[in-house]
mmCIF file of C-alpha atoms in Angstrom:
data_model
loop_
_atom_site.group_PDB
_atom_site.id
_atom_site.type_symbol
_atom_site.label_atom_id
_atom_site.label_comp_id
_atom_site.label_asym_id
_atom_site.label_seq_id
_atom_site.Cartn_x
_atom_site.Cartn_y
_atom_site.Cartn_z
ATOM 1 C CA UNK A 1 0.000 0.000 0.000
ATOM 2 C CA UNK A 2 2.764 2.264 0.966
ATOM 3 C CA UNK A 3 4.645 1.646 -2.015
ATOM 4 C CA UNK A 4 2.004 2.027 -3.876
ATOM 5 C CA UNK A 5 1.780 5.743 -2.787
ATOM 6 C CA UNK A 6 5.173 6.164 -2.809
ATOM 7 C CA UNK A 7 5.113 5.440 -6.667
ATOM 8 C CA UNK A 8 2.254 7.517 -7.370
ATOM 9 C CA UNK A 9 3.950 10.440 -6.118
ATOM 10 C CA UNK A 10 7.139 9.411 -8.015
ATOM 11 C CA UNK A 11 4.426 9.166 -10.667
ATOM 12 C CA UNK A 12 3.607 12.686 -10.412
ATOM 13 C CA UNK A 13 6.794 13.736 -10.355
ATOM 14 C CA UNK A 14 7.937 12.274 -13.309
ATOM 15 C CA UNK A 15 4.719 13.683 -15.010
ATOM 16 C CA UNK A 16 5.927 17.095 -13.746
ATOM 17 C CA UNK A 17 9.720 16.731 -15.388
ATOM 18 C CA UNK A 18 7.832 15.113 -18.813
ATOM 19 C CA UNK A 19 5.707 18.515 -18.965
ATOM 20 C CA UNK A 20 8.894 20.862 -18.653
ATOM 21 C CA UNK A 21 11.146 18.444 -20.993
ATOM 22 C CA UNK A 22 8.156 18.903 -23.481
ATOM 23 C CA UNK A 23 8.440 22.874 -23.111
ATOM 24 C CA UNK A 24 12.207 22.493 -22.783
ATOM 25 C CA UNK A 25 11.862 20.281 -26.959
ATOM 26 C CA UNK A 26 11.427 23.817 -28.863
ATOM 27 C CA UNK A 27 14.018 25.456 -26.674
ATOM 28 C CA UNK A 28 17.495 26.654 -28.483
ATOM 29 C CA UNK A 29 20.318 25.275 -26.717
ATOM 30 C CA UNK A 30 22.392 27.568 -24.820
ATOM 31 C CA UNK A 31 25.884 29.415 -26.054
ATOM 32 C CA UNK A 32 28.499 27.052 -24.842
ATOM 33 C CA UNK A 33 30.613 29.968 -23.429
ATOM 34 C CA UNK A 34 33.168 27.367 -22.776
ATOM 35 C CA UNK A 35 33.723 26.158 -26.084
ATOM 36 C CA UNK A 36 37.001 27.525 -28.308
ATOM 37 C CA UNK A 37 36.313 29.391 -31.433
ATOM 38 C CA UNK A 38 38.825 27.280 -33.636
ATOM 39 C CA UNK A 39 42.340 29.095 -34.352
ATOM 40 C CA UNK A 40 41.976 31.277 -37.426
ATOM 41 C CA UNK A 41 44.881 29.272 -38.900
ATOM 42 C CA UNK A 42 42.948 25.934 -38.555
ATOM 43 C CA UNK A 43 42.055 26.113 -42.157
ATOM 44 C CA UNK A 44 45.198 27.457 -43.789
ATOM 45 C CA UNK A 45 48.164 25.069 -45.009
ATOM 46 C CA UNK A 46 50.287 22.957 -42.535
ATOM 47 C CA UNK A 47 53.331 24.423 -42.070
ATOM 48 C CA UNK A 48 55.883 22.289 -42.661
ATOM 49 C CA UNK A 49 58.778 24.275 -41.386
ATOM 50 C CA UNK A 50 57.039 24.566 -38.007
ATOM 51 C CA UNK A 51 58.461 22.132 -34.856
ATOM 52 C CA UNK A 52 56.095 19.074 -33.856
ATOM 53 C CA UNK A 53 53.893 20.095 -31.296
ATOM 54 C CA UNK A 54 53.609 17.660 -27.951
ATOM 55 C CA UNK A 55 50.417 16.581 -27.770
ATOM 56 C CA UNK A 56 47.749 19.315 -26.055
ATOM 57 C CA UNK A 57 47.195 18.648 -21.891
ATOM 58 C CA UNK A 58 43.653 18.058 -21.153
ATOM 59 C CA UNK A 59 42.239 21.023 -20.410
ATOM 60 C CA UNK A 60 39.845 21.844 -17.997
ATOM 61 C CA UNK A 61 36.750 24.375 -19.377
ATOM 62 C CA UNK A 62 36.886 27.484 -17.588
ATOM 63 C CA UNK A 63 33.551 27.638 -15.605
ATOM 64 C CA UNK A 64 31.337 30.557 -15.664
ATOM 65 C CA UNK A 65 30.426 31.623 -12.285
ATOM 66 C CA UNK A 66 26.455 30.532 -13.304
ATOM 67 C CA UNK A 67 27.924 26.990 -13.691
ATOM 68 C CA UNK A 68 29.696 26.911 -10.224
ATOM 69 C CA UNK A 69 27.330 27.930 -7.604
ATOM 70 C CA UNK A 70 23.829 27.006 -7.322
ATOM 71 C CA UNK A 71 20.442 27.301 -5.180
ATOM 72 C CA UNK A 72 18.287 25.084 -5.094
ATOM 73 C CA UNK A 73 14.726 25.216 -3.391
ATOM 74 C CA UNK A 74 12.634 21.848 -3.893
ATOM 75 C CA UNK A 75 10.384 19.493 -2.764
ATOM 76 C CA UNK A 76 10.430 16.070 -2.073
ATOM 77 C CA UNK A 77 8.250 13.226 -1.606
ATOM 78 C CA UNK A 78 9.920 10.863 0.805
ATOM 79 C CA UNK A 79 10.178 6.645 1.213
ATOM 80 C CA UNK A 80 8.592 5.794 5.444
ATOM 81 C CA UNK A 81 7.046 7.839 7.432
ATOM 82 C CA UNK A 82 7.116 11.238 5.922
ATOM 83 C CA UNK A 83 4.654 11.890 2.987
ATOM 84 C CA UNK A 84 6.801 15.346 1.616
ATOM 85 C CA UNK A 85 9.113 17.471 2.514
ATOM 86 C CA UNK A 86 10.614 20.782 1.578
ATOM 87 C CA UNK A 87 14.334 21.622 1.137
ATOM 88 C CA UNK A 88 16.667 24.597 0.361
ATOM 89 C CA UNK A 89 19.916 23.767 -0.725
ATOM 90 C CA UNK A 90 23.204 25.677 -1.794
ATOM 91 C CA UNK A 91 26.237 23.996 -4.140
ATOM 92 C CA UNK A 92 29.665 25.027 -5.046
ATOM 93 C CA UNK A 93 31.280 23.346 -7.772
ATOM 94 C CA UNK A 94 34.800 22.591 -6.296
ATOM 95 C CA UNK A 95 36.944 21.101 -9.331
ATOM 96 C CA UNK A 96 37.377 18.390 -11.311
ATOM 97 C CA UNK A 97 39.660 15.490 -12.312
ATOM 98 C CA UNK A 98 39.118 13.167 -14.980
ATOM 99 C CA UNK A 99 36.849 11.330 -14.341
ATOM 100 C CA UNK A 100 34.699 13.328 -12.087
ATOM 101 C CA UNK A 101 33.855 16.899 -11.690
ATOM 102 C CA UNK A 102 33.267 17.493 -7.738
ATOM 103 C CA UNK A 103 30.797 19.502 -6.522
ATOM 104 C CA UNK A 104 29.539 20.271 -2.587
ATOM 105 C CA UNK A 105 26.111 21.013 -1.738
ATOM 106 C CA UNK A 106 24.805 21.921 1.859
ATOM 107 C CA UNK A 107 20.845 21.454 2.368
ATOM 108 C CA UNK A 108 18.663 22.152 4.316
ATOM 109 C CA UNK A 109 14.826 20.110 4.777
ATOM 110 C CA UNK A 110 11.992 19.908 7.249
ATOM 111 C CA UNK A 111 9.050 17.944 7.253
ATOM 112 C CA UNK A 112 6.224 17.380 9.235
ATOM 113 C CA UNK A 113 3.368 14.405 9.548
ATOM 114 C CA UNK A 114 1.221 14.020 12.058
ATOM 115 C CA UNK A 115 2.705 14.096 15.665
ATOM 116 C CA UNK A 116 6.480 14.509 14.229
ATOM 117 C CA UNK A 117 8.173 17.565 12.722
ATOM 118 C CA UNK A 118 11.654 17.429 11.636
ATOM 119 C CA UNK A 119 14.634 19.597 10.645
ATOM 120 C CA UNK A 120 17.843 18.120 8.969
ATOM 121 C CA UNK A 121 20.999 20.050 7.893
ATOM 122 C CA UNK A 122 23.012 17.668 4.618
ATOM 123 C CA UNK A 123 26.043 18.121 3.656
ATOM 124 C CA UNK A 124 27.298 15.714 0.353
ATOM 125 C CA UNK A 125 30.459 15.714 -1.505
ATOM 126 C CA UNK A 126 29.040 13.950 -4.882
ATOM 127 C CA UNK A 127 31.129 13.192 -8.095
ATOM 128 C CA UNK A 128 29.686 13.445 -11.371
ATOM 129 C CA UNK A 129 31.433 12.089 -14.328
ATOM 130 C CA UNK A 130 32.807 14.704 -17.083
ATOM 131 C CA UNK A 131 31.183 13.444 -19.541
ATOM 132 C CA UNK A 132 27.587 12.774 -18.918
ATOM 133 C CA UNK A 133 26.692 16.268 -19.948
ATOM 134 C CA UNK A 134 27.688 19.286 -21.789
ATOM 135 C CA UNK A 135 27.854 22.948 -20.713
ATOM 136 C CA UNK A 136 25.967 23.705 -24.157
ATOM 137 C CA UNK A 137 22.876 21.638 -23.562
ATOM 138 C CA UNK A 138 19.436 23.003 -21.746
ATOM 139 C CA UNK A 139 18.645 19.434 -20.657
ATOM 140 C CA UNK A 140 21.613 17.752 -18.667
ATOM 141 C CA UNK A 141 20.911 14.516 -17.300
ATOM 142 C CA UNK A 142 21.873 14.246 -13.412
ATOM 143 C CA UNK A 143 23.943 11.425 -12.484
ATOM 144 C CA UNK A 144 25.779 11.613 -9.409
ATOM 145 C CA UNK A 145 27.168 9.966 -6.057
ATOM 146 C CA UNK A 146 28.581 10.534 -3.107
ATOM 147 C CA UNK A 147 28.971 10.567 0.540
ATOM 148 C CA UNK A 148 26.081 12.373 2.888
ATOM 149 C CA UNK A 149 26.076 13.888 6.463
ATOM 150 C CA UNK A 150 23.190 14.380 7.808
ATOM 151 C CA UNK A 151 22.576 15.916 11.216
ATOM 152 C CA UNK A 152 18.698 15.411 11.402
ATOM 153 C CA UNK A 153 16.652 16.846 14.429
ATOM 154 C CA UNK A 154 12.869 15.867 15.470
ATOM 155 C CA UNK A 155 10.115 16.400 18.010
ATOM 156 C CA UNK A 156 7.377 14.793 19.165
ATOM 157 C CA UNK A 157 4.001 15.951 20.038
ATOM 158 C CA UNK A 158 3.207 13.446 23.363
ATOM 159 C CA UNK A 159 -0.592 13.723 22.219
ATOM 160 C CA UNK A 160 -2.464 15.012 24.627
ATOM 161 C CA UNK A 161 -0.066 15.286 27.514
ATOM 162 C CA UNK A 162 0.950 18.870 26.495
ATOM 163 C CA UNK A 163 4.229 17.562 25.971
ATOM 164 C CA UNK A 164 7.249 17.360 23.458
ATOM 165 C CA UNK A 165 10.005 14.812 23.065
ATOM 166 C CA UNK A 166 13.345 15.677 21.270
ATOM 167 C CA UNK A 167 16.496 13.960 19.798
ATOM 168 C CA UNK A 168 18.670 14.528 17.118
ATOM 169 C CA UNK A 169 20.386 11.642 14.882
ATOM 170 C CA UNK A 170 23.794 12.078 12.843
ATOM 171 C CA UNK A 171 23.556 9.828 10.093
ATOM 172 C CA UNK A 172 26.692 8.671 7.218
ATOM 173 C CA UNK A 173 25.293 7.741 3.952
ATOM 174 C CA UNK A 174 26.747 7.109 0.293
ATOM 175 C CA UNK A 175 24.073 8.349 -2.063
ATOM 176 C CA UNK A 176 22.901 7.915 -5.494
ATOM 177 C CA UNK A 177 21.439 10.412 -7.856
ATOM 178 C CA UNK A 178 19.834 9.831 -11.130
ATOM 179 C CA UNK A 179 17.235 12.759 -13.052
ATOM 180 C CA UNK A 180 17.260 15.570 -15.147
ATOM 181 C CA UNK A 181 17.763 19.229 -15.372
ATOM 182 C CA UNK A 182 16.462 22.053 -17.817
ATOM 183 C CA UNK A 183 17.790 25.179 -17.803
ATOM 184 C CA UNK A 184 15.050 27.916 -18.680
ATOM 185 C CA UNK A 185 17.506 30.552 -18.720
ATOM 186 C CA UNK A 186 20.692 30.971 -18.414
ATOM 187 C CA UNK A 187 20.643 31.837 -14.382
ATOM 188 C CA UNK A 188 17.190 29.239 -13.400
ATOM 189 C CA UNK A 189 15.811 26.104 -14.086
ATOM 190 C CA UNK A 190 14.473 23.217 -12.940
ATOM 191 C CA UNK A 191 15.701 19.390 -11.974
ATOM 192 C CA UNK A 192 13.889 16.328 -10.968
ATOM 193 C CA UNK A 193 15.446 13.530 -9.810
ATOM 194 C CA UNK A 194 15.633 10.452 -7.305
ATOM 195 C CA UNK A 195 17.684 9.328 -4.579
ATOM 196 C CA UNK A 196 18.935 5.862 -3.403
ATOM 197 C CA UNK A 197 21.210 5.596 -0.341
ATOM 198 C CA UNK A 198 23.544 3.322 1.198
ATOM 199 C CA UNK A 199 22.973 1.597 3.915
ATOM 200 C CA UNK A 200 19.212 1.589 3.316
ATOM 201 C CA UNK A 201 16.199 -0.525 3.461
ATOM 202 C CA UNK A 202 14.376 1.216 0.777
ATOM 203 C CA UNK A 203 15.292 1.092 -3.253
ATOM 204 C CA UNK A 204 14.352 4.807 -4.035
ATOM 205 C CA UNK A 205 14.084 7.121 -0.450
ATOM 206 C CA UNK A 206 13.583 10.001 -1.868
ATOM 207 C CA UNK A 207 12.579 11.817 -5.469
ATOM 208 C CA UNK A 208 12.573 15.324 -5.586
ATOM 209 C CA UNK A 209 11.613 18.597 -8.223
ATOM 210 C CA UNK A 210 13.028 21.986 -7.373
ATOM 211 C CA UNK A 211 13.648 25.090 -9.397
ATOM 212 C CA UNK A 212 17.441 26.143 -9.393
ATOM 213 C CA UNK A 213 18.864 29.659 -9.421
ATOM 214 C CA UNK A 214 22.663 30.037 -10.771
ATOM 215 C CA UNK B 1 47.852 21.724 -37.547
ATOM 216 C CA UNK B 2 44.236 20.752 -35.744
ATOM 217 C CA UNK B 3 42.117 23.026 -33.586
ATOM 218 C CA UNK B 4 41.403 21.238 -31.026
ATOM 219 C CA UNK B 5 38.332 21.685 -28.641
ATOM 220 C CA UNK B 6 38.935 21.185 -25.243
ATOM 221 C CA UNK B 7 35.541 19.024 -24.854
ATOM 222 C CA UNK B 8 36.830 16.360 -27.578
ATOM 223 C CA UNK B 9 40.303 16.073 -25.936
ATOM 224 C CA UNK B 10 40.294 12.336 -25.359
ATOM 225 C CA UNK B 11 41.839 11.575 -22.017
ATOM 226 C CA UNK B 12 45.756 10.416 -22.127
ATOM 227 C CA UNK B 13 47.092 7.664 -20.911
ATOM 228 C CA UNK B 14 48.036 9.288 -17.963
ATOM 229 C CA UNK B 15 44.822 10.838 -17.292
ATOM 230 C CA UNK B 16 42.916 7.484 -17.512
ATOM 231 C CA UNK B 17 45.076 6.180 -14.549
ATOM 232 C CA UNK B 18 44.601 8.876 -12.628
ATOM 233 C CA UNK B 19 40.801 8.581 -13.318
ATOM 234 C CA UNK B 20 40.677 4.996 -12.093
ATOM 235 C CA UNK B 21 42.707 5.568 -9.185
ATOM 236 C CA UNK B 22 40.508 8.271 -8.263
ATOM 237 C CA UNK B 23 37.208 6.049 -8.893
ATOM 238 C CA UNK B 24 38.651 2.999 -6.687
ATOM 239 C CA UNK B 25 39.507 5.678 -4.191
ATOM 240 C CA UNK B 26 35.760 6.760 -4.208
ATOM 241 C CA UNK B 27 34.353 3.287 -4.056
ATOM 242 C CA UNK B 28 36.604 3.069 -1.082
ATOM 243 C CA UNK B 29 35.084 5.940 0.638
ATOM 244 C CA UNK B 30 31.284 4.873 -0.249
ATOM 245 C CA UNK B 31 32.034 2.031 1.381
ATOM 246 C CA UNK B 32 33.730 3.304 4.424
ATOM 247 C CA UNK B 33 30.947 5.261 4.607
ATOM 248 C CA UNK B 34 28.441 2.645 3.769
ATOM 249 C CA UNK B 35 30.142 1.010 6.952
ATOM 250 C CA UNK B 36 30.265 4.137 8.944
ATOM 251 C CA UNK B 37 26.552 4.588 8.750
ATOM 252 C CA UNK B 38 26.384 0.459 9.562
ATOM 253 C CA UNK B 39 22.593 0.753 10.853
ATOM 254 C CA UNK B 40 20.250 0.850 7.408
ATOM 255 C CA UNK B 41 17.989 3.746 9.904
ATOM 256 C CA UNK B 42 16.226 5.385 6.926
ATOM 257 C CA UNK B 43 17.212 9.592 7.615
ATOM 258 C CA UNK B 44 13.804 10.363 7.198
ATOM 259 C CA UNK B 45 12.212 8.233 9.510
ATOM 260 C CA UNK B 46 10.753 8.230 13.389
ATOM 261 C CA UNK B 47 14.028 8.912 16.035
ATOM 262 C CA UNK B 48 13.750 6.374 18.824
ATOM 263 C CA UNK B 49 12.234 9.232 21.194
ATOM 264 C CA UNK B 50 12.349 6.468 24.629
ATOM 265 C CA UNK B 51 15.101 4.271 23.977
ATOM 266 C CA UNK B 52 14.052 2.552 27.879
ATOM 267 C CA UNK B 53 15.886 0.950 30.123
ATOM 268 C CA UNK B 54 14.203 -0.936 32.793
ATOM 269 C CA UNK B 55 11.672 -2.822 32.384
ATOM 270 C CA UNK B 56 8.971 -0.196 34.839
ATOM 271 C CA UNK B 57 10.469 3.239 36.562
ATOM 272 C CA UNK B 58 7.126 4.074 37.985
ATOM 273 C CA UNK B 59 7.990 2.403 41.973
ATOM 274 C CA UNK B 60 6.519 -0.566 42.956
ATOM 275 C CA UNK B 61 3.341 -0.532 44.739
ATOM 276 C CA UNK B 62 5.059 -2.891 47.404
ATOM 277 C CA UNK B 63 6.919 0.021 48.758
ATOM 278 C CA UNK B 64 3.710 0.871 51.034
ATOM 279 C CA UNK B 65 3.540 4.753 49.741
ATOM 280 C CA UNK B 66 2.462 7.513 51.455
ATOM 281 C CA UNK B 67 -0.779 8.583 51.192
ATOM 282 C CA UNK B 68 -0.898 11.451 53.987
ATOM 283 C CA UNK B 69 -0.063 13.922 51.704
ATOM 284 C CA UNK B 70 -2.467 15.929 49.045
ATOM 285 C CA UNK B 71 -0.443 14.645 46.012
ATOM 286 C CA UNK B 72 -1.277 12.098 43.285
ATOM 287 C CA UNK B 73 0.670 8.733 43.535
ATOM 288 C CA UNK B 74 1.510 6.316 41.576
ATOM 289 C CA UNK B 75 2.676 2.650 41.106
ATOM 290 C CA UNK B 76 2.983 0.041 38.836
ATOM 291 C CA UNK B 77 4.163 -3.657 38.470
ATOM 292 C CA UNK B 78 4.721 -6.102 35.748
ATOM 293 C CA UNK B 79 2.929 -9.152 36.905
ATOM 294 C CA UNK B 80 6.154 -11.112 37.011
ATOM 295 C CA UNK B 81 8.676 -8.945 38.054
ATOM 296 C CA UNK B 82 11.190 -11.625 38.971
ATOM 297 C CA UNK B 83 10.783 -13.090 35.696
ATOM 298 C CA UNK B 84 10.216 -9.776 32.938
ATOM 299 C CA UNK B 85 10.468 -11.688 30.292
ATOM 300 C CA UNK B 86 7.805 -13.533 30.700
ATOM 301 C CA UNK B 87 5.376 -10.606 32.077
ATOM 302 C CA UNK B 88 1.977 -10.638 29.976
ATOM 303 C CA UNK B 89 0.605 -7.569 31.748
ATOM 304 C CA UNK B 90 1.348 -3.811 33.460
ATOM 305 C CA UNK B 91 -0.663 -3.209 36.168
ATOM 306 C CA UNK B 92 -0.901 0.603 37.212
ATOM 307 C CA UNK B 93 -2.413 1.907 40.629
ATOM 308 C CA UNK B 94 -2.647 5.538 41.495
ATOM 309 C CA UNK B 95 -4.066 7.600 44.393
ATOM 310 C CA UNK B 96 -6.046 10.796 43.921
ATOM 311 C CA UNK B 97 -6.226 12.604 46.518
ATOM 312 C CA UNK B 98 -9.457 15.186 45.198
ATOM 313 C CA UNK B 99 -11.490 14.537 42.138
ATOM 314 C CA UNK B 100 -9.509 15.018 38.802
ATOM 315 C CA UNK B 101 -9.341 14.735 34.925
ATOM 316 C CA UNK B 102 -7.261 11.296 34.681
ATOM 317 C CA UNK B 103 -5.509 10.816 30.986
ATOM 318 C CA UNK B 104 -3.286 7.792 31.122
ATOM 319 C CA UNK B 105 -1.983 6.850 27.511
ATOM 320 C CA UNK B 106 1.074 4.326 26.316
ATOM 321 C CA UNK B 107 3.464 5.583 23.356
ATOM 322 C CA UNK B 108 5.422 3.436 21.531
ATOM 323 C CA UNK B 109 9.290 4.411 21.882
ATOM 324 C CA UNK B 110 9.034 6.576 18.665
ATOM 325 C CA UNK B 111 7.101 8.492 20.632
ATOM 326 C CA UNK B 112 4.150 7.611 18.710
ATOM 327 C CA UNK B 113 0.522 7.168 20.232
ATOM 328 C CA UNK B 114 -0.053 2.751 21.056
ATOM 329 C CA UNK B 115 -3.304 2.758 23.394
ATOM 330 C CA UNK B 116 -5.389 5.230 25.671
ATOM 331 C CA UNK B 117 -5.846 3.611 28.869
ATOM 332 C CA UNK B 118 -7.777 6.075 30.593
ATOM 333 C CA UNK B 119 -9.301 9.477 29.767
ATOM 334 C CA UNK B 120 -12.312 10.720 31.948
ATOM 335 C CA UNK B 121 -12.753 12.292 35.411
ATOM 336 C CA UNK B 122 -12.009 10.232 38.644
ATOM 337 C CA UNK B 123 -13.261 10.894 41.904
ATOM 338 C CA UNK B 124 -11.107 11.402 44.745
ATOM 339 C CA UNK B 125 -9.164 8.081 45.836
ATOM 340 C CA UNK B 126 -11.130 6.139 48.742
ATOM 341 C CA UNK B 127 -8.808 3.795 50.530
ATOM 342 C CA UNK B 128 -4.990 3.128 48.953
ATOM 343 C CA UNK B 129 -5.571 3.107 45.838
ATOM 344 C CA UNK B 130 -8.323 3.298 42.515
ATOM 345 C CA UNK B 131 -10.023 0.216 42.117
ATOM 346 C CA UNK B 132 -10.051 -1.545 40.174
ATOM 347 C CA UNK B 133 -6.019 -1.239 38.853
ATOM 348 C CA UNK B 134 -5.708 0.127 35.327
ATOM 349 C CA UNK B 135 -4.080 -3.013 33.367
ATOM 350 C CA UNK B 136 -1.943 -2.849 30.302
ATOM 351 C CA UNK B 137 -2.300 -6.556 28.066
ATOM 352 C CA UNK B 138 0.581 -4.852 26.107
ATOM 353 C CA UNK B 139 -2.191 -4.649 23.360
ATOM 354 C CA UNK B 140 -2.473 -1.541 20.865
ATOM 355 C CA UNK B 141 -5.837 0.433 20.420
ATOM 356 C CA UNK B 142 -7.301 -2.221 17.856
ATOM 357 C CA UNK B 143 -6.585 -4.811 20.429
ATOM 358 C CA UNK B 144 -2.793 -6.642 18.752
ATOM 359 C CA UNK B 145 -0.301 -7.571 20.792
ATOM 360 C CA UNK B 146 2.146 -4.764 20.266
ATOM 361 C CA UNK B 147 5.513 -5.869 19.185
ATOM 362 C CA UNK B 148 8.425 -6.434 21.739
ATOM 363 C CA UNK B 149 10.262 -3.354 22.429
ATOM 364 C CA UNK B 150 10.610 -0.151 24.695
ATOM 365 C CA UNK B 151 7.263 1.873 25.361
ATOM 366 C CA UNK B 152 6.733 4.482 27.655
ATOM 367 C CA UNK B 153 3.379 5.259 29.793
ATOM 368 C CA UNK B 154 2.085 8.615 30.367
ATOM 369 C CA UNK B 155 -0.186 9.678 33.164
ATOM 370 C CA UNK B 156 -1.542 12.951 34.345
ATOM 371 C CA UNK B 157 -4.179 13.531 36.800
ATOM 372 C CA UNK B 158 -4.417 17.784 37.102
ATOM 373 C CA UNK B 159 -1.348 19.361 36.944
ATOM 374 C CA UNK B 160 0.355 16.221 37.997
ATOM 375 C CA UNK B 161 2.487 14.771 35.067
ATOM 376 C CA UNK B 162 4.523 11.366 34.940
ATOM 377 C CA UNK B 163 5.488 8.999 32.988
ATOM 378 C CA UNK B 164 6.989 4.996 33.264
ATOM 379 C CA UNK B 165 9.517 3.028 30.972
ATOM 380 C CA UNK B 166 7.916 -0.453 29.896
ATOM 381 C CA UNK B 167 9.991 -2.916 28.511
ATOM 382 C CA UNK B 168 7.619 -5.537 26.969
ATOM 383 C CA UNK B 169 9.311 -8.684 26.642
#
């Protein structure tokens, strides 16, 4: 029964990324203000007197300060107890190495169902490999990993005893990412995507939309 | 000479080690942190609220209490409390000592509502204590046996507030 909710609202989040992926179809893609013009002497003549060149470093694509730090405000429906929750999240692009870019990303959620209300402050280092997107494209698809902090804090309602019960729980998780993003503009957007976590009991915990701000 | 785009540079040699030393250094850390986190607790689910540890903190009614006073007592007893693991029932007394609103509930240790024992006004205690005893079959409110584990019972009577650890076995 509960999964079968649970995949409803995964459902109707999916519906929601189909209906901005169908606006996002006409869309132009974005200047790439990354990529090189080619050398104006690309087309002429080799020159033969010229030395052999060693072979070009890989180079790392400047990043434009819209690709580096992020905002993030989203909701999220939620595997167990919680039905949805609400999050606000900030992340900083940190580098890259081939074959992952690294990014960090601090968030903040809070829920609330019945007698329980809870607060949780995330912290995740994820990787995302290089290539699974372009700078140029409007639609990037989201794959990503890595480790998770969470400090998460809850009270109780004692119903009707007028009373609260608190605790707080620091958890250590590896996550999993998998969605997609679409870029409206240049600065906002909008991502949907799911979550799977490590150690876990549940296949997908958590699938969440959000609108982005660069 | 080729112009060369720096998104179709193919990795070297050099950079393809370094990428899977750097991906069999992250598998590494998932899994120390996959063992870190070593309980498969779900982060957004109930916090054990009463973790408990005995198996009943209210005292036991044994202990003769005194009822001089104008205060509301309370006691309680598994019914085997040499043997707790076998208990099948917690037996609560209390003494009013004027007539009051009574609420006495049991919360599971996720602080999460199991059974309402008692909710309704009481008169004032006549002799030691109400009869008869309030009794908790360590069922829930649609009458299952609730599963073993750590509960905690809530009673208030007035201002009077307290609450007991139950360990049912």
């Amino acid at each position: 029964m509960t999964k079968t909710r649970f995949g409803l609202r995964c459902g109707a989040l999916l519906s929601l990324a189909c209906i901005l992926l169908a606006g996002a179809a006409c869309a132009q893609p974005l200047p790439d203000s990354t990529e090189v013009e080619p050398p104006a002497d690309a087309m002429a003549p080799p020159d033969t007197t010229a030395l052999p060149q060693p072979p070009a470093k890989h180079v790392t694509p400047p990043r434009s300060s819209e690709e580096r730090d992020r905002f993030e405000l989203g909701v999220s429906v939620m595997e167990g107890f919680f039905d949805v929750g609400g999050s606000f999240a900030y992340r900083r692009y940190i580098g890259e190495r081939w074959p992952f870019e690294r990014t960090i990303m601090a968030e903040l959620t809070g829920t609330k169902k019945e007698y329980l209300t809870e607060g949780a402050l995330s912290v995740y280092w994820l990787f995302r490999p290089i290539r699974s997107y372009r700078m140029s494209w409007r639609i990037r698809p989201i794959i990503e990993g890595g480790p998770g902090g969470h400090l998460v804090f809850q009270t109780a309602k004692i119903e009707g005893f007028d009373r609260s019960a608190y605790d707080a729980h620091v958890y250590l998780k590896a996550h999993a990412y998998a969605g997609v993003e679409f870029l409206a503009t240049r600065r906002w957007g909008f991502l949907v995507r799911g979550r799977l976590s490590v150690p876990s009991h549940q296949p997908l915990d958590y699938a969440q939309a959000a609108i982005f701000l660069r | 000479m080729r112009g060369e785009l720096p998104h179709f540079n193919f990795p070297s040699t050099v950079d393809r080690r370094i990428g899977a030393r750097s991906f069999l250094r992250l598998l590494a850390l998932l899994a120390l942190f996959a063992i870190a986190g070593c309980s498969a607790d779900e982060v957004h689910s109930p916090l054990t609220f009463f973790p408990g540890s005995q198996s009943s903190s209210w005292s036991d009614c044994d202990n003769k209490p005194d009822l001089s006073g104008n205060e509301v007592l309370v006691c309680a007893a598994l019914d085997s409390p040499q043997a707790p693991t076998k208990a099948t029932k917690y037996t609560i007394n209390f003494y009013l000592p004027r007539s009051l609103h009574v609420r006495l509930a049991v919360f599971d240790s996720h602080a999460a509502l199991v059974k309402l024992l008692l909710d309704q006004d009481e008169n004032g205690t006549v002799g030691t204590f109400r009869y008869p005893p309030i009794i908790w079959d360590f069922t829930d409110a649609q009458g299952n046996r609730v599963p073993k584990g750590d509960y905690r019972c809530y009673l208030s009577a007035g201002d009077y507030l307290s609450f007991s650890d139950v360990a049912v076995p």
